[in-house]
Amino acid sequence: YWLRSDTAETGSTAYDTLKVQVISAGTTTTLRTFSNVGTSTTYTQYSQSLAAYAGKTVTVRFLATEDSSLQTSFVIDDTAVTTS
């Protein structure tokens, strides 16, 4: 997946987050967390290994949470799941 983000937040406190999660057999595991700290307005490609879930049915979820003040945008593009 590709991700870019921008924020109106300042400082080093993570007020807004984006979690990359996998759900399997009713269990949710967070693979990676992004926040308003260290945002990048340039698209960056990321990948996560799903090798631990080989042969299982899973749901990949992008879960964004934002507080009530000052915006953060997490823009996701070109998601894909591949097998090796």
mmCIF file of C-alpha atoms in Angstrom:
data_model
loop_
_atom_site.group_PDB
_atom_site.id
_atom_site.type_symbol
_atom_site.label_atom_id
_atom_site.label_comp_id
_atom_site.label_asym_id
_atom_site.label_seq_id
_atom_site.Cartn_x
_atom_site.Cartn_y
_atom_site.Cartn_z
ATOM 1 C CA TYR A 1 0.000 0.000 0.000
ATOM 2 C CA TRP A 2 0.989 3.593 -0.505
ATOM 3 C CA LEU A 3 0.371 6.227 2.168
ATOM 4 C CA ARG A 4 0.643 9.983 2.410
ATOM 5 C CA SER A 5 -0.477 12.106 5.320
ATOM 6 C CA ASP A 6 -0.725 15.690 6.410
ATOM 7 C CA THR A 7 -1.766 17.324 9.622
ATOM 8 C CA ALA A 8 -2.608 20.605 11.279
ATOM 9 C CA GLU A 9 -1.387 19.166 14.601
ATOM 10 C CA THR A 10 1.954 20.337 16.009
ATOM 11 C CA GLY A 11 4.351 18.888 18.529
ATOM 12 C CA SER A 12 5.318 15.328 19.368
ATOM 13 C CA THR A 13 2.043 13.984 20.803
ATOM 14 C CA ALA A 14 0.158 11.418 18.714
ATOM 15 C CA TYR A 15 -3.410 12.722 18.705
ATOM 16 C CA ASP A 16 -4.512 11.047 15.448
ATOM 17 C CA THR A 17 -3.600 7.527 14.356
ATOM 18 C CA LEU A 18 -3.931 5.090 11.493
ATOM 19 C CA LYS A 19 -3.578 1.411 12.367
ATOM 20 C CA VAL A 20 -2.934 -1.334 9.832
ATOM 21 C CA GLN A 21 -4.599 -4.412 11.275
ATOM 22 C CA VAL A 22 -5.255 -8.016 10.365
ATOM 23 C CA ILE A 23 -8.283 -9.870 11.703
ATOM 24 C CA SER A 24 -8.146 -13.663 11.809
ATOM 25 C CA ALA A 25 -10.416 -16.065 13.708
ATOM 26 C CA GLY A 26 -11.891 -13.180 15.699
ATOM 27 C CA THR A 27 -8.506 -11.843 16.812
ATOM 28 C CA THR A 28 -7.318 -8.394 15.741
ATOM 29 C CA THR A 29 -3.578 -7.760 15.483
ATOM 30 C CA THR A 30 -2.116 -4.331 14.778
ATOM 31 C CA LEU A 31 0.748 -4.654 12.303
ATOM 32 C CA ARG A 32 1.722 -0.984 12.116
ATOM 33 C CA THR A 33 0.615 2.368 13.529
ATOM 34 C CA PHE A 34 1.045 5.775 11.919
ATOM 35 C CA SER A 35 0.246 9.075 13.623
ATOM 36 C CA ASN A 36 0.116 12.823 13.135
ATOM 37 C CA VAL A 37 3.749 12.901 14.297
ATOM 38 C CA GLY A 38 6.127 12.614 11.354
ATOM 39 C CA THR A 39 3.584 12.931 8.564
ATOM 40 C CA SER A 40 4.726 13.018 4.940
ATOM 41 C CA THR A 41 2.838 14.652 2.088
ATOM 42 C CA THR A 42 4.776 12.452 -0.344
ATOM 43 C CA TYR A 43 3.363 8.989 -1.061
ATOM 44 C CA THR A 44 5.537 6.290 0.492
ATOM 45 C CA GLN A 45 5.163 2.576 -0.177
ATOM 46 C CA TYR A 46 4.830 0.227 2.796
ATOM 47 C CA SER A 47 4.365 -3.523 3.072
ATOM 48 C CA GLN A 48 3.554 -5.910 5.881
ATOM 49 C CA SER A 49 4.250 -9.623 5.958
ATOM 50 C CA LEU A 50 1.181 -11.817 6.297
ATOM 51 C CA ALA A 51 3.232 -15.033 6.303
ATOM 52 C CA ALA A 52 1.913 -15.957 9.762
ATOM 53 C CA TYR A 53 -1.583 -16.155 8.242
ATOM 54 C CA ALA A 54 -0.772 -18.408 5.271
ATOM 55 C CA GLY A 55 -3.733 -20.652 4.460
ATOM 56 C CA LYS A 56 -6.120 -18.692 6.672
ATOM 57 C CA THR A 57 -8.936 -16.320 5.789
ATOM 58 C CA VAL A 58 -8.111 -12.826 7.025
ATOM 59 C CA THR A 59 -9.391 -9.274 6.810
ATOM 60 C CA VAL A 60 -6.905 -6.437 6.421
ATOM 61 C CA ARG A 61 -8.211 -3.224 7.956
ATOM 62 C CA PHE A 62 -7.023 0.383 7.958
ATOM 63 C CA LEU A 63 -8.477 2.003 11.085
ATOM 64 C CA ALA A 64 -8.109 5.778 11.479
ATOM 65 C CA THR A 65 -8.909 7.637 14.691
ATOM 66 C CA GLU A 66 -8.876 11.408 15.015
ATOM 67 C CA ASP A 67 -9.434 13.658 18.005
ATOM 68 C CA SER A 68 -11.927 16.545 17.973
ATOM 69 C CA SER A 69 -9.518 19.313 17.055
ATOM 70 C CA LEU A 70 -7.113 19.912 14.176
ATOM 71 C CA GLN A 71 -7.256 17.597 11.181
ATOM 72 C CA THR A 72 -4.932 14.812 10.098
ATOM 73 C CA SER A 73 -5.453 13.170 6.721
ATOM 74 C CA PHE A 74 -4.237 9.635 6.018
ATOM 75 C CA VAL A 75 -4.554 8.901 2.292
ATOM 76 C CA ILE A 76 -4.116 5.250 1.227
ATOM 77 C CA ASP A 77 -3.721 4.193 -2.397
ATOM 78 C CA ASP A 78 -2.925 1.085 -4.447
ATOM 79 C CA THR A 79 -3.490 -1.575 -1.803
ATOM 80 C CA ALA A 80 -2.674 -5.152 -2.762
ATOM 81 C CA VAL A 81 -2.228 -8.570 -1.213
ATOM 82 C CA THR A 82 0.117 -10.996 -2.945
ATOM 83 C CA THR A 83 1.104 -14.591 -2.319
ATOM 84 C CA SER A 84 4.579 -16.032 -2.757
#
